[in-house]
Amino acid sequence: MEILRNLWRRKLRNFLTITGIAIGIMAFTTMGSLAQRNQKLIDGGVKYFSDHISVGASNSSQFGGGLVSLDKLEAIRKVDGVAAAFASASAPAKGDTSGFSFGVPASIVTDQPGAEQYSNFKITAQSGRSTNLKDGEVVLGSDIANEFKKSLGDKLDLPTAPATPRADFINHTFTVVGILDKTLTAPDNFAIVTLHDAQRAMGDSLSPAIRNQIDPSILIGGIDVYGKPGVNLDDLAKKINNKVPGVKANPPSEIVKAFKQFSFIFSAITLGAALLALIIGGLAVVNTMLMSVTERYREIGLKKAVGAKTRHILREFIAESAAIGLIGGTTGLFLGWVITSLINAATADKNLQLFLLTPSLAITALVFATGLGVIAGVIPALQAARLDPVTALRSQ
Amino acid sequence: MPDIEIRNITKYFGKGERLVKAVDGITLTINGGQFASVIGRSGSGKTTLLDCLGLLSKPSSGSIVIDGVDVLTLSGGDQAEFRSKRIGFIFQGFNLLPSLTAIDNVLLPLRYGGGDKAAARKRADQLLEEVGMTARKHHRPTELSGGEQQRIAIARALINEPAMVLGDEPTGEVDSETSEILVSLMKRLNRDRGVTFVIVTHDQSLAAQTDRIIRLKDGRVVSDEVIITGRS
């Protein structure tokens, strides 16, 4: 209580200092929430891509893609070291793709029954099924189900028709048989259908000129390959590239590396915000506490006269600067929570969750702010503790 | 009650031609329970002597024995503890903490000296009654007059039941009427509790009411008039 009363005695100055810290911690919380949200997405990507090899067309990117002939599936299954291979085909789940999408866009993807026994990335259903689909059935990710307000047994046309569909726009009606648990990563925006339905959607998504010249039932978008236990997946990718022409097997380590580069950028953003808080808040606390020590010379002298030891004075001043840090941190955390919640709420109807304020981030922000107060308070507190009591008592 | 023995203490400031002998070889024995005043003109060394006696300032040489303890041989931490438990202070400017209530100011030395909190609170209540401040014990210093603040400071000086109370111009910032009240209060506490009081003052009328008047000049004792020898 005495700490708070001392802070209250110099309201304006402490208010300004606390505001400085609060702004810093608000920036830290907001940027940190953005980074956490992305980290979750990236972690999901790392987990998904690190346990298998993504095989795409020979001209595809490292994440796969392009069109691959279905007969490559059998060729790859025969490569030594391959435990299982699953065909995949995908297409946009929304006919209108002009809007902004954060992370993975809503996509029609392929059910791969049996893949769950090889994959580290487990998806579970909050209701209905998550796999073993029949043609005409769909399992929806939590975000996509929420966006289209669909539940078990509902019908859904996929891809969803744009406001003004082109004359050649095609979609098909599916029955929702499952809704997935929220993962905060790519599957939240997935509409999972059978390989046949996914191939058809992929074919439908092509321009009419190409669409009319191909048979989508013999084409797939890629192949996910799982290795036998103990097999190095990077080596296996090289082996597939050597033995199966016309495809490109991407070593998982390269994909994971790419994800980690993204992760590094977001960590740097958080660190930058933390440094900003450190500089603004730290200097403000040092300045405030130095002024406080100067103004309270007589008080310090008195305390020493009545028996306070160096450690008592140190403790009192550091506790006061820690309180400034804690109040500033709590205020900043609250403001950060309000901002991130408001933005998340405003973008919820677009299925856009930009921020993820986790308990660990909140605790880090509070510990950081309090620690900042403690560290910034050390020099003024030392100055106070070392004061000669006679000089302090006689000062004006 | 313990005696206080000051043996040939000196306190010098500066060096060479700028050497100032604030206290220059003072030897005194103050009997337990005595109410002594130290008087002298500005710069005579009376406040420096009080600082040395209160372990707030280290003498350049000499020794001080309080209650049989050679206090100048104690470490800084032990001196702080001794100060907290055996010495009470009353200052000219009252020096109450503005963030604390009157009773919390009285209890301040307990914060650093430890001890039984409940018993201390009881003692604080009793002291506040003795100094006539019970009704205002929850007031903050800014809500009290100068005389009332000094009463609180007197109660604070006595909370740890010290061997002696040192006062530095305790009536220096109050009017003459209040000064009389404070002197009477200190005399009563000295008499009733048997606590040794050593006060520094310019006020001749205050000094005239004490048991002993020690006059300093240029850091030395020039006269030592004992009216009452003490009650030990």
XYZ file of C-alpha atoms in Angstrom:
628
model
C 0.000 0.000 0.000
C 2.831 2.372 0.867
C 4.313 1.758 -2.596
C 1.044 2.748 -4.250
C 0.728 5.808 -2.009
C 4.257 6.867 -2.941
C 3.370 6.477 -6.615
C 0.155 8.430 -6.062
C 2.108 11.308 -4.490
C 3.661 11.956 -7.910
C 0.642 11.113 -9.993
C 1.373 12.922 -13.222
C 4.967 11.826 -13.510
C 4.206 8.211 -12.669
C 1.178 8.244 -14.947
C 3.391 9.348 -17.837
C 6.000 6.715 -17.027
C 3.384 3.994 -16.722
C 1.864 5.165 -20.017
C 5.286 4.813 -21.661
C 5.611 1.247 -20.431
C 1.996 0.484 -21.314
C 2.551 1.609 -24.916
C 5.664 -0.531 -25.148
C 3.953 -3.587 -23.690
C 0.882 -2.988 -25.853
C 3.149 -3.065 -28.919
C 4.874 -6.150 -27.532
C 1.542 -7.895 -26.886
C 0.049 -6.973 -30.247
C 3.125 -7.894 -32.275
C 3.634 -10.956 -30.126
C 0.032 -12.071 -30.748
C 0.546 -11.626 -34.474
C 3.758 -13.615 -34.286
C 2.102 -16.318 -32.155
C -0.711 -16.650 -34.655
C 1.786 -17.049 -37.460
C 3.949 -19.354 -35.403
C 0.968 -21.630 -34.903
C 0.402 -21.670 -38.651
C 4.087 -22.268 -39.286
C 4.298 -24.997 -36.620
C 1.384 -26.724 -38.310
C 3.162 -26.460 -41.652
C 6.407 -27.815 -40.231
C 4.578 -30.695 -38.580
C 2.624 -31.458 -41.732
C 5.472 -31.227 -44.219
C 8.273 -32.726 -42.126
C 6.874 -36.254 -41.942
C 6.471 -36.916 -45.657
C 7.750 -36.014 -49.093
C 5.566 -33.766 -51.239
C 5.787 -34.839 -54.833
C 4.539 -32.465 -57.515
C 4.899 -31.943 -61.214
C 8.487 -31.552 -62.418
C 7.964 -27.792 -62.780
C 6.284 -27.355 -59.384
C 7.414 -25.300 -56.382
C 8.882 -26.894 -53.258
C 5.370 -27.127 -51.785
C 4.235 -29.284 -54.733
C 1.539 -28.380 -57.242
C 1.009 -28.619 -60.982
C -0.579 -31.630 -62.623
C 0.799 -35.132 -62.181
C -0.299 -38.246 -63.979
C -2.041 -40.715 -61.638
C 0.159 -43.564 -62.884
C 3.144 -41.939 -61.101
C 1.510 -43.038 -57.839
C 2.190 -46.725 -58.525
C 5.726 -45.961 -59.781
C 6.528 -44.133 -56.573
C 5.042 -46.848 -54.356
C 7.562 -49.257 -55.902
C 10.605 -47.155 -54.957
C 12.643 -48.857 -52.249
C 12.097 -47.189 -48.870
C 8.575 -45.949 -49.574
C 6.070 -47.148 -46.949
C 2.984 -45.549 -48.474
C 2.007 -42.938 -51.053
C -1.294 -41.068 -51.317
C -2.649 -39.097 -54.221
C -3.798 -35.552 -53.614
C -5.741 -33.063 -55.666
C -6.923 -29.650 -54.612
C -8.891 -26.673 -55.809
C -10.108 -23.384 -54.367
C -13.161 -23.890 -52.140
C -14.517 -20.460 -53.036
C -15.434 -19.436 -56.539
C -14.638 -15.856 -55.607
C -10.898 -15.817 -54.899
C -10.460 -12.056 -55.098
C -10.607 -11.444 -51.312
C -7.611 -11.249 -48.996
C -6.708 -14.491 -47.286
C -4.451 -14.750 -44.265
C -2.493 -18.002 -44.296
C -3.877 -20.901 -46.265
C -6.882 -20.048 -48.483
C -10.048 -22.111 -48.220
C -9.348 -25.224 -50.297
C -10.949 -28.435 -51.464
C -8.431 -31.160 -50.575
C -8.257 -34.924 -50.808
C -9.229 -37.454 -48.184
C -6.350 -39.915 -47.769
C -7.768 -42.891 -45.833
C -4.981 -44.739 -44.065
C -2.543 -41.806 -44.125
C -3.221 -41.066 -40.471
C -1.181 -44.101 -39.423
C 1.916 -42.559 -41.051
C 1.374 -38.859 -40.456
C 2.470 -36.903 -37.380
C -0.209 -34.351 -38.112
C -3.388 -35.669 -36.538
C -6.689 -34.152 -37.445
C -9.701 -35.035 -35.359
C -13.405 -34.437 -35.838
C -15.412 -32.416 -33.343
C -18.467 -34.020 -34.898
C -19.046 -36.751 -37.496
C -16.124 -38.312 -39.375
C -12.757 -36.954 -40.460
C -11.937 -39.548 -43.163
C -13.244 -42.605 -45.126
C -15.542 -40.502 -47.279
C -17.798 -41.459 -50.131
C -18.256 -39.396 -53.263
C -20.548 -36.450 -52.548
C -19.517 -36.214 -48.894
C -17.425 -33.477 -47.381
C -15.628 -32.913 -44.058
C -15.215 -29.238 -43.203
C -12.475 -27.494 -41.256
C -13.743 -25.489 -38.285
C -13.292 -22.049 -39.907
C -14.911 -22.977 -43.182
C -17.843 -24.631 -41.344
C -18.214 -21.513 -39.259
C -18.013 -19.196 -42.255
C -20.653 -21.105 -44.220
C -22.634 -21.869 -41.039
C -22.814 -25.569 -41.831
C -23.331 -28.475 -39.500
C -23.670 -32.224 -39.919
C -26.139 -33.250 -42.604
C -26.243 -29.826 -44.276
C -25.715 -29.443 -47.992
C -22.939 -27.281 -49.413
C -22.096 -26.386 -52.980
C -18.377 -26.491 -53.654
C -16.682 -24.397 -54.816
C -19.062 -21.750 -53.491
C -20.429 -19.641 -56.289
C -19.109 -16.077 -56.636
C -21.591 -13.191 -56.641
C -21.498 -13.045 -60.432
C -20.344 -16.450 -61.682
C -18.793 -16.808 -65.104
C -20.793 -18.798 -67.651
C -18.377 -21.719 -67.363
C -18.467 -21.854 -63.555
C -19.182 -25.344 -62.246
C -19.813 -26.597 -58.744
C -21.348 -29.647 -57.078
C -23.437 -30.298 -54.017
C -21.896 -32.129 -51.058
C -23.302 -33.406 -47.782
C -21.429 -32.422 -44.646
C -20.483 -35.620 -42.766
C -17.885 -34.234 -40.401
C -16.494 -31.050 -38.887
C -12.901 -30.931 -37.691
C -11.540 -29.656 -34.415
C -9.874 -26.249 -34.632
C -6.152 -26.524 -35.314
C -5.289 -22.833 -35.874
C -3.490 -23.928 -39.003
C -4.233 -24.993 -42.590
C -6.933 -27.699 -42.025
C -9.244 -25.096 -40.468
C -9.837 -23.906 -44.034
C -10.071 -27.325 -45.676
C -13.065 -28.947 -47.323
C -12.044 -32.607 -47.534
C -13.615 -34.747 -50.255
C -12.816 -38.052 -51.954
C -9.988 -38.227 -54.472
C -12.528 -38.543 -57.267
C -14.406 -35.404 -56.175
C -11.146 -33.511 -55.607
C -9.910 -34.459 -59.089
C -13.179 -33.249 -60.558
C -12.973 -29.954 -58.639
C -9.363 -29.547 -59.752
C -10.393 -30.130 -63.362
C -13.303 -27.715 -63.014
C -10.983 -25.018 -61.707
C -8.905 -25.063 -64.882
C -9.653 -22.698 -67.729
C -12.168 -24.079 -70.242
C -9.489 -24.322 -72.933
C -7.442 -26.778 -70.868
C -10.406 -28.379 -69.130
C -11.853 -29.616 -72.428
C -8.610 -31.313 -73.438
C -7.853 -33.371 -70.339
C -9.382 -36.204 -68.384
C -9.251 -35.146 -64.721
C -9.699 -38.731 -63.548
C -6.143 -39.593 -64.601
C -4.608 -36.412 -63.204
C -3.740 -35.477 -59.652
C -2.143 -32.438 -58.050
C 0.573 -34.283 -56.188
C 1.547 -37.308 -54.155
C 2.336 -37.459 -50.435
C 4.997 -40.077 -49.783
C 5.779 -41.633 -46.392
C 9.051 -43.478 -45.806
C 9.613 -46.741 -44.001
C 10.889 -46.450 -40.408
C 14.540 -45.328 -40.326
C 14.558 -44.101 -43.927
C 15.997 -40.614 -44.414
C 13.275 -38.670 -46.252
C 15.716 -36.297 -47.976
C 17.613 -39.288 -49.403
C 14.324 -40.917 -50.371
C 13.274 -37.736 -52.217
C 16.505 -37.863 -54.228
C 15.879 -41.532 -55.014
C 12.345 -40.754 -56.248
C 13.655 -37.952 -58.453
C 16.205 -40.375 -59.934
C 13.846 -43.277 -60.470
C 10.545 -41.650 -61.405
C 10.742 -39.202 -64.315
C 8.320 -36.300 -64.728
C 7.894 -35.560 -61.032
C 9.677 -33.457 -58.487
C 10.074 -34.874 -54.968
C 10.854 -32.114 -52.510
C 13.180 -32.948 -49.578
C 11.221 -32.190 -46.364
C 14.233 -30.470 -44.774
C 14.113 -27.730 -47.430
C 10.424 -27.112 -46.803
C 10.946 -27.016 -43.045
C 13.841 -24.593 -43.599
C 11.565 -22.309 -45.591
C 8.982 -22.366 -42.792
C 11.622 -21.606 -40.194
C 12.726 -18.568 -42.171
C 9.176 -17.225 -41.893
C 9.244 -18.054 -38.210
C 12.496 -16.106 -37.776
C 10.982 -12.992 -39.367
C 8.035 -13.026 -36.972
C 10.300 -13.667 -33.991
C 12.347 -10.650 -35.080
C 9.174 -8.518 -35.156
C 8.318 -9.569 -31.582
C 11.880 -8.955 -30.453
C 11.791 -5.514 -32.090
C 8.622 -4.629 -30.181
C 10.216 -5.892 -26.972
C 13.287 -3.743 -27.577
C 11.061 -0.742 -28.204
C 9.309 -1.375 -24.886
C 12.670 -1.858 -23.210
C 14.084 1.441 -24.438
C 10.982 3.620 -23.972
C 9.875 2.063 -20.708
C 13.328 1.499 -19.246
C 14.522 5.070 -19.724
C 11.254 6.449 -18.387
C 11.517 4.325 -15.241
C 15.176 5.252 -14.663
C 14.345 8.942 -15.038
C 11.304 8.765 -12.769
C 13.078 6.817 -10.073
C 16.165 9.053 -10.142
C 13.907 12.064 -9.632
C 12.086 10.210 -6.893
C 15.363 9.441 -5.098
C 16.481 13.080 -5.349
C 13.174 14.307 -3.944
C 13.226 11.815 -1.109
C 16.741 12.341 0.250
C 15.415 13.277 3.681
C 13.072 10.308 3.732
C 15.977 7.990 2.914
C 18.116 9.666 5.572
C 15.344 9.234 8.111
C 14.899 5.570 7.270
C 18.618 5.024 7.696
C 18.548 6.903 10.984
C 15.817 4.637 12.343
C 17.715 1.509 11.383
C 17.178 0.788 7.663
C 20.102 -1.081 6.178
C 21.325 -0.752 2.585
C 19.300 -3.795 1.553
C 16.102 -2.331 3.024
C 16.418 0.876 0.986
C 17.372 -1.109 -2.145
C 14.366 -3.346 -1.693
C 11.934 -0.460 -1.193
C 13.017 1.479 -4.279
C 13.252 -1.595 -6.492
C 9.785 -2.671 -5.312
C 8.487 0.755 -6.308
C 10.036 0.613 -9.787
C 8.824 -2.992 -10.171
C 5.313 -1.780 -9.290
C 5.570 0.879 -12.022
C 6.603 -1.884 -14.442
C 3.819 -4.204 -13.320
C 1.104 -1.540 -13.542
C 2.402 -0.416 -16.950
C 2.653 -4.030 -18.079
C -0.862 -4.899 -16.927
C -2.273 -1.795 -18.613
C -0.349 -2.512 -21.822
C -1.420 -6.147 -21.780
C -5.048 -5.128 -21.296
C -4.856 -2.604 -24.159
C -3.136 -5.201 -26.349
C -5.857 -7.715 -25.504
C -8.577 -5.172 -26.350
C -6.947 -4.269 -29.679
C -6.296 -7.859 -30.763
C -9.781 -8.980 -29.646
C -11.463 -6.110 -31.489
C -9.539 -6.765 -34.702
C -10.149 -10.512 -34.456
C -13.860 -9.852 -33.888
C -14.000 -7.432 -36.817
C -12.379 -9.941 -39.153
C -14.157 -13.021 -37.800
C -16.828 -12.917 -40.503
C -14.031 -13.148 -43.083
C -12.566 -16.121 -41.231
C -9.512 -14.045 -40.593
C -7.921 -14.490 -37.192
C -4.859 -12.290 -37.188
C -3.881 -12.466 -33.509
C -3.418 -15.201 -30.969
C -2.822 -13.904 -27.430
C -1.739 -17.019 -25.551
C -1.434 -17.283 -21.744
C 2.326 -17.768 -22.130
C 2.606 -14.513 -24.111
C 0.534 -12.673 -21.494
C 2.714 -14.002 -18.673
C 5.857 -13.143 -20.656
C 4.600 -9.571 -21.160
C 3.929 -9.122 -17.420
C 7.219 -10.715 -16.355
C 9.054 -8.633 -18.963
C 7.436 -5.372 -17.795
C 8.051 -6.102 -14.114
C 11.619 -7.212 -14.837
C 12.113 -4.032 -16.816
C 10.980 -2.019 -13.791
C 13.319 -3.967 -11.513
C 16.344 -3.549 -13.793
C 15.641 0.118 -14.462
C 15.192 0.670 -10.719
C 18.548 -0.796 -9.722
C 20.694 2.279 -10.444
C 18.390 4.782 -8.672
C 17.933 2.334 -5.780
C 21.707 1.910 -5.433
C 22.064 5.678 -5.414
C 19.450 5.872 -2.652
C 20.936 3.031 -0.615
C 24.431 4.514 -0.704
C 23.344 7.939 0.528
C 25.119 9.193 3.600
C 22.350 9.531 6.227
C 23.665 12.833 7.599
C 23.837 14.423 4.137
C 20.407 13.031 3.301
C 18.817 14.244 6.538
C 20.170 17.755 6.203
C 19.280 18.123 2.501
C 16.478 20.512 1.533
C 19.555 2.591 32.488
C 22.891 2.551 30.635
C 25.531 5.223 30.700
C 26.954 6.817 27.591
C 30.704 7.309 27.485
C 32.235 9.523 24.841
C 36.016 9.156 24.925
C 38.162 11.762 23.234
C 36.267 11.801 19.938
C 37.271 13.979 17.035
C 35.577 14.629 13.707
C 37.618 16.369 11.056
C 36.538 17.455 7.582
C 38.901 18.336 4.698
C 42.700 18.228 4.667
C 45.714 20.488 5.042
C 44.862 24.164 5.188
C 41.197 23.359 4.660
C 41.036 21.041 7.667
C 37.968 21.760 9.795
C 37.955 20.352 13.321
C 34.188 20.089 13.848
C 34.647 18.011 16.996
C 38.042 18.278 18.576
C 38.605 15.823 21.400
C 35.404 15.637 23.415
C 35.171 13.369 26.441
C 31.880 13.104 28.278
C 29.920 10.659 30.362
C 26.157 10.998 30.313
C 24.376 9.119 33.031
C 21.419 6.997 32.237
C 18.114 8.823 32.581
C 19.728 12.249 32.348
C 18.189 14.993 30.203
C 21.197 16.791 28.764
C 21.303 19.722 26.408
C 24.181 20.670 24.146
C 24.342 24.320 23.299
C 26.710 26.551 21.372
C 26.824 28.909 18.445
C 26.508 27.764 14.852
C 29.625 25.825 13.830
C 30.496 24.921 17.426
C 30.223 21.211 16.603
C 27.061 20.347 18.533
C 25.188 18.774 15.610
C 28.309 16.863 14.511
C 28.673 15.546 18.056
C 25.036 14.423 17.969
C 25.554 12.717 14.580
C 28.547 10.818 15.980
C 26.610 9.854 19.100
C 23.714 8.640 16.932
C 26.058 6.564 14.742
C 25.012 8.592 11.708
C 28.537 9.861 11.201
C 31.800 8.102 12.013
C 34.216 10.071 14.202
C 37.779 10.513 12.951
C 39.068 9.073 16.228
C 37.974 8.178 19.735
C 35.379 5.772 21.024
C 31.747 5.783 22.119
C 30.453 3.223 24.567
C 26.710 2.896 24.978
C 25.234 0.337 27.322
C 28.696 -1.267 27.564
C 29.028 -1.685 23.781
C 31.913 0.001 21.959
C 29.604 1.006 19.140
C 32.241 2.338 16.719
C 33.730 -1.152 16.401
C 30.418 -2.528 15.071
C 29.942 -3.180 11.331
C 27.692 -0.867 9.296
C 24.821 -3.350 9.456
C 25.229 -3.888 13.197
C 25.371 -0.129 13.763
C 22.083 0.216 11.839
C 20.544 -2.458 14.038
C 21.899 -0.838 17.201
C 20.519 2.502 16.031
C 17.156 0.934 15.376
C 16.899 -0.726 18.788
C 18.813 1.521 21.178
C 18.630 5.078 19.814
C 15.654 7.289 19.056
C 15.844 10.466 16.977
C 13.862 13.693 16.981
C 14.675 16.111 14.175
C 14.114 19.800 13.746
C 12.050 19.278 10.566
C 9.976 16.438 12.122
C 10.871 14.139 9.194
C 7.645 12.177 9.112
C 6.933 10.132 6.000
C 4.065 11.823 4.140
C 2.752 8.538 2.736
C 2.203 7.049 6.226
C -0.409 7.797 8.861
C 0.647 9.062 12.282
C 0.598 5.589 13.845
C 2.458 4.061 10.911
C 5.120 6.740 11.256
C 5.443 5.812 14.922
C 5.838 2.164 13.914
C 8.426 2.895 11.190
C 11.522 1.793 13.193
C 9.833 -1.593 13.729
C 9.925 -2.176 9.987
C 13.707 -2.437 10.123
C 14.210 -3.633 13.688
C 11.797 -6.559 13.682
C 10.154 -7.663 16.920
C 6.627 -8.480 17.988
C 4.279 -6.467 15.763
C 1.206 -6.803 17.980
C 3.112 -5.706 21.069
C 4.608 -2.805 19.089
C 1.187 -1.656 17.984
C 0.012 -1.718 21.567
C 3.084 0.293 22.552
C 2.432 2.738 19.712
C -1.134 3.258 20.930
C 0.137 3.854 24.444
C 2.804 6.307 23.254
C 0.282 8.190 21.127
C -1.871 8.505 24.213
C 1.105 9.758 26.221
C 1.873 12.435 23.619
C -1.816 13.301 23.335
C -2.270 12.225 19.732
C -4.647 9.256 19.994
C -7.451 11.121 18.275
C -5.252 11.909 15.277
C -3.408 8.632 14.886
C -4.884 7.900 11.475
C -4.104 11.347 10.087
C -1.304 11.931 7.637
C 1.458 14.451 8.382
C 0.006 17.024 5.976
C -3.147 17.052 8.119
C -1.219 17.836 11.323
C 0.278 21.049 12.737
C 4.025 21.373 13.360
C 3.622 20.716 17.064
C 1.460 17.672 16.405
C 3.974 16.322 13.910
C 6.755 16.688 16.462
C 4.688 14.822 19.055
C 4.391 11.980 16.579
C 8.159 12.161 16.017
C 8.716 11.939 19.781
C 6.489 8.872 19.975
C 8.415 7.342 17.043
C 11.706 7.976 18.852
C 10.442 5.981 21.836
C 8.723 3.067 20.074
C 11.670 0.699 20.400
C 12.206 1.621 24.055
C 15.667 2.987 23.292
C 18.507 3.648 25.714
C 18.619 7.265 24.618
C 16.808 9.797 22.491
C 18.802 12.327 20.494
C 17.095 15.545 19.525
C 18.432 17.963 16.943
C 16.751 21.322 17.594
C 13.466 19.582 18.437
C 11.655 22.869 19.004
C 13.377 24.730 16.175
C 10.385 24.854 13.869
C 7.523 25.512 16.253
C 6.285 28.651 18.015
C 7.237 29.370 21.621
C 3.933 28.158 23.043
C 4.221 24.828 21.242
C 7.878 24.680 22.215
C 6.903 24.838 25.885
C 4.417 22.016 25.400
C 7.018 19.850 23.637
C 9.648 20.472 26.308
C 7.186 19.554 29.041
C 6.303 16.412 27.114
C 9.943 15.363 26.681
C 10.659 16.054 30.356
C 7.686 13.978 31.384
C 8.714 11.071 29.184
C 12.284 11.359 30.475
C 11.023 11.275 34.016
C 8.346 8.609 33.613
C 10.270 6.277 31.344
C 13.784 6.977 32.552
C 15.048 7.385 28.985
C 18.213 9.439 28.483
C 17.647 12.554 26.361
C 20.448 14.456 24.661
C 19.233 17.462 22.734
C 21.036 20.058 20.691
C 19.474 23.509 20.887
C 19.932 27.206 20.371
C 17.081 27.817 22.744
C 18.511 28.968 26.100
C 15.160 28.665 27.847
C 14.865 25.039 26.718
C 18.413 24.284 27.864
C 17.665 25.890 31.237
C 14.973 23.282 31.840
C 17.329 20.294 31.313
C 19.378 18.353 33.901
C 22.686 19.305 32.352
C 23.930 21.970 29.975
C 27.005 21.191 27.882
C 28.350 24.238 26.053
C 30.573 23.750 23.004
C 32.870 26.138 21.208
C 35.103 25.298 18.253
C 34.446 21.595 18.717
C 35.408 21.521 22.384
C 33.492 21.488 25.660
C 33.888 24.891 27.265
C 31.470 24.360 30.128
C 29.527 21.450 31.578
C 26.908 22.466 34.111
C 25.236 19.529 35.866
C 22.005 20.399 37.609
C 20.675 16.891 38.168
C 23.051 13.948 37.844
C 20.577 11.464 36.412
C 18.542 8.614 37.762
C 20.600 5.489 37.091
